Structures are given as C-alpha cells and as structure tokens.
C-alpha cells in the first residue's frame, strides 16, 4: 500500500553518517535557515573578525530575509559610528518599539472610562507586579522619545541632510515629529488624574479658539467628544493613542526609513564635494558592513540603553500620579508638558487664535517646507550661515517661550494664595506633604517662630518657607506695581490631631489688620486667607508618586 | 569590537539582575503603595466631610440631636465580640459597616414617616449615580474617612467602656422648681446639644430669634399665655419649660411643626437635661426678645 509512505531525509542522513554528525549538520542547516544565509562557520568567522570571503555570505540575509532586506548591506565608514548622527534616528526607532511594547503591557490593565481609569492606575501601581516599572518606563520612554526626535531633527538640520534628493524624507520626518508629540500628549490624558484632565483641556481649548466660531465649536466637539472632556473624549484620545497615531507613525516610519536607505545616509558635509551626493556610491575600501560591524554596534546600543532605562526607572524616575480628575477644580499653576511649554508661553503673549492656532500652524508648515526653500547646493556650514543662524535663533526663542510657559511667568493669583501655594502646591506634593509626619507638632505656630531653635527641623523648615514667602509678599516690585502687597501680613499655621493618624493643618494669613471680627476663617472675610489640609501618617508623598 | 561585546553582555546581565531585584521587592512595595493610597483617601474624605457633612453631622461626626445621628459612634462602626455594630444589628443589615455607610451617603435618606422620625430633615442623596454631586471615588473617600473613626474607637476601648451613669433628668412635671439659670451657660448648651440646628440655623421649629415682624421667643412666651393656649403652663418660664420637656402639649400654629398632633421635636429632653441645664436654657431663651 503506497497511500502513505513516511520519508525523512534526516533519518537517511543518520543511516549514512551516524547520529552525531547528522544532528550537527541539521543544527547547522537550521541556523542557516534562521539567519537567511549564514551558517555556523560564517557566523564564527564574522565574529572573529576574519576578512569576508568571496562570495560574501554576509550579504545574503539582506537579500533573503524580510527583516534584513530593509537594512543597508553596508555603510560608509564616515557614518557607521555614533558620530556624526549620534544614531538618533536609530534611537527614535528604538523608543518607538520600546513604547509599543510597554504600552501593550499596560493596555492589559487599562480601560478608557472616566469611571475606572484612575482605579486602573492604582491597580497597576499597587496590585500588578512590575506594574509601576512598566508605567515608569513607558513615561520615561515617551519623554526621551520626544527629546531624541527633536535632537534628530536638529542634527539633520545642522548637517543639511534635508537637501536634494532628501526633501521628502525631511517632510515625512516632520510628520513623525507631530505624531510623536501627539502620541505623548494623548497618553497624558489616559490616567485621568488632575494633570491629565487639565493639561489636555488647555490644549483642546486652542481648538475652540479657531475662527470662524462655527469651525472652532465643531473642532472642539470633535476633540473633546463633548463640550467638556468626559467619557467620549477619553475614549477618543485613547483610540488615537493606541490605534490611529501608532498606525500613522508606523506608515510614515516605513516611508521615512525606506527613503533613508535608498538615498543612503548622507556623509558629513566636509566629506564630499559641494553639490554632490555620493552617499549611495561607497567605494569598497570605505565600507563598513552591516554584518558584523553595524549589527553588533546596534545590539550594544540596545543592551546599554535598555539597561539605563530600567535602572533609571528602578532607582529614581517615577511617573507621578495626582489626585483624581475633578472637572470643577482647576489646580493652581497647571502647566503643559515641557515640549508644549513654548506653546503655553505663546498663549500668554496675546490672542489665543493667533498664537495658539495660526502661529503653530506657520511653524510646523514652515518646518515642512524648509527643504523646498533652502535649496542652495552646499551643505557646508560656512555656506549656510544664514540658515544655521536662523535655526539657532529659533531654538533660543523656543527656550525663552518655554520659560514663559512655566508657572513662574505672568501667572498671578492673589499673593496670599501664592504664599500658601508654596507650602501646599496643587500640582505636586510640596514641602508640607513630604515632611516628616511625626515631627508635625500639634499647636498654633506663627511665622515669626521660624528661627526658634527649640523646634524640630521639620517645623523650622516649614515655618521658614512660610516666613520667607510672607516676607516676599509683603513687599516686592510686582506687588508694589499692582498695589496688592500684603502689608502687615501675619501668618499662622495650626496643627491639630483630627483622627487616628490624621492631622489637620490650617494656614491662616491676615493682612492690613485682618478681618476685623473675632471669627476665624469665616467665608468671605476681608484681608484674611485660610487653607486647610489633612495629612495622614501613612500617605507617604515622598515615595515618588 | 570586543569591548562592545563585553559591555553589551554585562548590560544584559545587569538588566536581568535589576528585574530580579524588582521581583523580590515588589510585594512589599505594592503593599506600601496600597497603604499610602488608602491614607490619601482618608485625607480627601476629611476635606469632603468638612465641606459637606459637618453642618448636620457635627464637626467631629458627633451628630446633632434632632438633625442627624452621630457617625463617630461605637454603635455604628465597631463590632463587639464578633457581633455587628448595634445600629446595623437593629436594622438587620447583612453587610459590612463600610457598605452601610456607603449606601447611606450614596442614596441619602428619605424623610421617614412623621410619626416616627427623630430627624425631621432628609439626608441628601450624594452619589452622581442617583443625581447627587459626588463621584464614586469621592464617596469612597468619605467612607474611608468615616471608617477611620472606628480605629480610634476600638483603640480607646470605648466599645468596652462602662456606660456613663444616667443623668438625673428634670422630668416632665413643669411645676417642679428650678434653680436660678445662667443665660450664658444656657446659650452654650443650646449650641452644644444642637437646639440651634432647628431653631436658629435652619429653623425647622419655631425660630427663636426675632425676625421681620415676629418677636423673639422670649417675648413670644410672654404673649403666648393670653392666646388660644392649650397647655398647662401658668407663667412664661413654665411655658418654655413645657415646650422643652413636653413638646406635644401645645403645637404652635403657623408652621409644619407636628404630625398627627405629635410634635416633631424630640420628646426626650426631660430625661437628658438636668434641672440646672433646663434653668440655664430657659434663662437664655428669655433674653431673646
């Protein structure tokens, strides 16, 4: 019966050669298949540093393997190392995949609903082993990715690598920059804490400012899923964060990298003649082959970067988690993430529509068209003085605008609020919450007691800060100009035992003689400001989140 | 190239070791984290309680007679000898005290039938689920804060404390002679016991203070005896005495002060106030013209 005949070449081999030689040959064959062309001998000679034989088996993976077909077979010697590109493009891609992996892990534990999102965060941090590590790495990766992508753009601009024929590569790169910025910004909203809600609300309010009003209203509704952020908005931004933006990013990454490879990585400007693009034609003696030299470098960068990321997150970088989002309470001094501070700074200059919509539109569109405007053939620094100067001026202006975006510039609530906000900030724990609970001594304390040596260090520190802020609020150039100084200001801090392990701390500021009645902290009192905080022994704000 | 291989391999090994370190410390860290966040819940709850609950339940949850029951109470929060707290046992609540507190806050309390209610005002509904202003996490914070009183109550052994000896109440006989009353002490007493909650702050009962064309209670007591009065008092002092210890003897007209002839004011003051207390309160009321 020959309906089914079992035939195995492997068994034939064993018969003819013996078990061990046949097994070794099988392993060798498997390795060659997995690497798409390199058997064990080839790999050994590659790693030993032997010169490549002819024909060169090390280029076979680039022809036969999907993963390696995308990578160049060789680089020019001048661009194979860290300098001059610092491999920032490589690092950008590394972070893209790092974020995808940590992001998918976090997705297992997250539901995009305002009713449970915050609870999910507490679950991840308090109930999922490695949860905090994954979240911290995801956040650190996001911040570093924005930084690396910006540095990559800056480096490409400085070395003039956007010039012909690479104009479209630059364009796709600017799109990728926008994708990165919005990925980071949309991720901000997901924890649904105070920072999430208000930072993204500020951002979306710029959409509302679009003129004509009808367009602005619709844009706002599309972005927020309603007049204010709630369940619809969160779902929308979540889908953007995990589906739309990664998809767009992936597509443009493909186009971007493909173009980089087919044009070849530009040489340093002084490495080739003006107006020539010799990147693709690399003489044999100038080649650094991907296998083994570049791939081993990349594996090295991968190992060291991953180690540094994990070490940073284990030992000192922790993503903060503020209190639950509250649509009725805007925290004082809420700011945008650092890469949007320049935009927040611009908004403080003038009209929301012009500085929040028109100007950023001009800036990003301007970025996209640089290669089509700056068409001089030379990439040499000496020949591009105007362009480079404009670039550096732009960086300086962005830095200044970013400072203007911080809470230190042009934000004024009343001076009494500012004094207390130094001790009890609304966007971070602050000195009071991070102080040693046991050392908070029950009693009524005046700021004048800050120098009392009989007090413990915690009380001295807190009263010291209180005293300093109050002295500043009594007289400084800004309050004099606005006639809002707290003349004859007096500060009192009352600490009471409230419940088991719970202390109640009340700050009371009076100035210009106080409210004039004997009632303390009555609502609507003149020349008086009170703020209360409750602090539990175990709440441990100093732990990092 | 070999230095890269060494450093790269070392990095991988160190990364694996770091993961091992995290694995070992993770259980402790998570337990600490949960404690820290439960503590923060108590803090948030304390602030919410101060803003929303103290007007009826008292600054320290001690309750206000005639307005709202005590929350900082053994009979609500503390299980003794494995039995549920007394108030929960009475209503046959099957779950934990925390769940009872949560349901009361979330759903509120309708006003019970007038014949049986010692709390004439309803408790508002707080949960957004039922149309109130607070989110679920805010209600959970409030529950954490209230349950934190149980810790203190259990610690201070209040559960096992012998009950305070009963006060020698003044009784319901309004002809009993009272000592001289001190108006200032009386005023403090009315605030401490909670009379002001119904008679001054948000008058559920006849307002004590003069307002508009109406005189204060001191003046009204004098005028009362000449109108259609159905009680047993012969003097203004006796009238005030009667209105404290036997509120249903005469129901003042002009407001919803009774149900089926039974006054909404608690009839228990005859048992809880001493003669001196009563005298002090009457002395104070007489000053409110």
JSON list of N, CA and C in Angstrom, two decimals, chain B residues 5 16 28 50 81 95 123 134 145 151 158 161 163 172 188 227 253 266:
[
{"chain": "B", "resi": 5, "resn": "UNK", "atom": "N", "xyz": [31.18, 43.95, 22.99]},
{"chain": "B", "resi": 5, "resn": "UNK", "atom": "CA", "xyz": [30.54, 42.69, 23.33]},
{"chain": "B", "resi": 5, "resn": "UNK", "atom": "C", "xyz": [30.49, 42.51, 24.84]},
{"chain": "B", "resi": 16, "resn": "UNK", "atom": "N", "xyz": [18.90, 41.94, 33.73]},
{"chain": "B", "resi": 16, "resn": "UNK", "atom": "CA", "xyz": [18.22, 40.78, 34.31]},
{"chain": "B", "resi": 16, "resn": "UNK", "atom": "C", "xyz": [18.26, 40.82, 35.83]},
{"chain": "B", "resi": 28, "resn": "UNK", "atom": "N", "xyz": [6.36, 43.93, 48.76]},
{"chain": "B", "resi": 28, "resn": "UNK", "atom": "CA", "xyz": [6.42, 44.93, 49.83]},
{"chain": "B", "resi": 28, "resn": "UNK", "atom": "C", "xyz": [6.04, 46.30, 49.31]},
{"chain": "B", "resi": 50, "resn": "UNK", "atom": "N", "xyz": [-15.62, 67.91, 55.75]},
{"chain": "B", "resi": 50, "resn": "UNK", "atom": "CA", "xyz": [-15.67, 69.26, 56.29]},
{"chain": "B", "resi": 50, "resn": "UNK", "atom": "C", "xyz": [-16.59, 70.15, 55.47]},
{"chain": "B", "resi": 81, "resn": "UNK", "atom": "N", "xyz": [-17.33, 41.66, 70.17]},
{"chain": "B", "resi": 81, "resn": "UNK", "atom": "CA", "xyz": [-17.46, 40.21, 70.33]},
{"chain": "B", "resi": 81, "resn": "UNK", "atom": "C", "xyz": [-18.01, 39.54, 69.07]},
{"chain": "B", "resi": 95, "resn": "UNK", "atom": "N", "xyz": [-24.45, 43.34, 55.54]},
{"chain": "B", "resi": 95, "resn": "UNK", "atom": "CA", "xyz": [-23.07, 43.53, 55.06]},
{"chain": "B", "resi": 95, "resn": "UNK", "atom": "C", "xyz": [-22.18, 44.18, 56.10]},
{"chain": "B", "resi": 123, "resn": "UNK", "atom": "N", "xyz": [-31.79, 63.19, 54.63]},
{"chain": "B", "resi": 123, "resn": "UNK", "atom": "CA", "xyz": [-30.37, 63.26, 54.25]},
{"chain": "B", "resi": 123, "resn": "UNK", "atom": "C", "xyz": [-30.30, 63.31, 52.73]},
{"chain": "B", "resi": 134, "resn": "UNK", "atom": "N", "xyz": [-21.60, 64.06, 44.04]},
{"chain": "B", "resi": 134, "resn": "UNK", "atom": "CA", "xyz": [-20.28, 63.44, 44.26]},
{"chain": "B", "resi": 134, "resn": "UNK", "atom": "C", "xyz": [-20.05, 62.22, 43.37]},
{"chain": "B", "resi": 145, "resn": "UNK", "atom": "N", "xyz": [-12.80, 57.93, 55.37]},
{"chain": "B", "resi": 145, "resn": "UNK", "atom": "CA", "xyz": [-12.62, 58.88, 56.47]},
{"chain": "B", "resi": 145, "resn": "UNK", "atom": "C", "xyz": [-13.49, 58.47, 57.66]},
{"chain": "B", "resi": 151, "resn": "UNK", "atom": "N", "xyz": [-11.11, 53.08, 64.01]},
{"chain": "B", "resi": 151, "resn": "UNK", "atom": "CA", "xyz": [-9.78, 52.76, 64.55]},
{"chain": "B", "resi": 151, "resn": "UNK", "atom": "C", "xyz": [-9.60, 53.37, 65.93]},
{"chain": "B", "resi": 158, "resn": "UNK", "atom": "N", "xyz": [-13.49, 52.34, 73.74]},
{"chain": "B", "resi": 158, "resn": "UNK", "atom": "CA", "xyz": [-14.82, 52.89, 74.01]},
{"chain": "B", "resi": 158, "resn": "UNK", "atom": "C", "xyz": [-15.86, 51.81, 73.93]},
{"chain": "B", "resi": 161, "resn": "UNK", "atom": "N", "xyz": [-16.02, 50.35, 77.28]},
{"chain": "B", "resi": 161, "resn": "UNK", "atom": "CA", "xyz": [-16.15, 51.27, 78.42]},
{"chain": "B", "resi": 161, "resn": "UNK", "atom": "C", "xyz": [-17.50, 51.09, 79.08]},
{"chain": "B", "resi": 163, "resn": "UNK", "atom": "N", "xyz": [-20.88, 52.24, 80.44]},
{"chain": "B", "resi": 163, "resn": "UNK", "atom": "CA", "xyz": [-21.66, 53.41, 80.01]},
{"chain": "B", "resi": 163, "resn": "UNK", "atom": "C", "xyz": [-21.70, 54.44, 81.13]},
{"chain": "B", "resi": 172, "resn": "UNK", "atom": "N", "xyz": [-40.90, 65.46, 83.42]},
{"chain": "B", "resi": 172, "resn": "UNK", "atom": "CA", "xyz": [-41.88, 66.16, 82.60]},
{"chain": "B", "resi": 172, "resn": "UNK", "atom": "C", "xyz": [-42.81, 67.05, 83.41]},
{"chain": "B", "resi": 188, "resn": "UNK", "atom": "N", "xyz": [-24.58, 78.44, 75.57]},
{"chain": "B", "resi": 188, "resn": "UNK", "atom": "CA", "xyz": [-23.57, 77.46, 75.17]},
{"chain": "B", "resi": 188, "resn": "UNK", "atom": "C", "xyz": [-24.18, 76.06, 75.06]},
{"chain": "B", "resi": 227, "resn": "UNK", "atom": "N", "xyz": [-53.18, 83.81, 74.45]},
{"chain": "B", "resi": 227, "resn": "UNK", "atom": "CA", "xyz": [-53.86, 83.41, 73.20]},
{"chain": "B", "resi": 227, "resn": "UNK", "atom": "C", "xyz": [-54.54, 82.07, 73.40]},
{"chain": "B", "resi": 253, "resn": "UNK", "atom": "N", "xyz": [-48.95, 77.32, 66.04]},
{"chain": "B", "resi": 253, "resn": "UNK", "atom": "CA", "xyz": [-49.50, 77.37, 64.68]},
{"chain": "B", "resi": 253, "resn": "UNK", "atom": "C", "xyz": [-48.58, 78.19, 63.79]},
{"chain": "B", "resi": 266, "resn": "UNK", "atom": "N", "xyz": [-37.99, 66.27, 69.43]},
{"chain": "B", "resi": 266, "resn": "UNK", "atom": "CA", "xyz": [-37.79, 65.08, 70.26]},
{"chain": "B", "resi": 266, "resn": "UNK", "atom": "C", "xyz": [-38.34, 65.29, 71.65]}
]
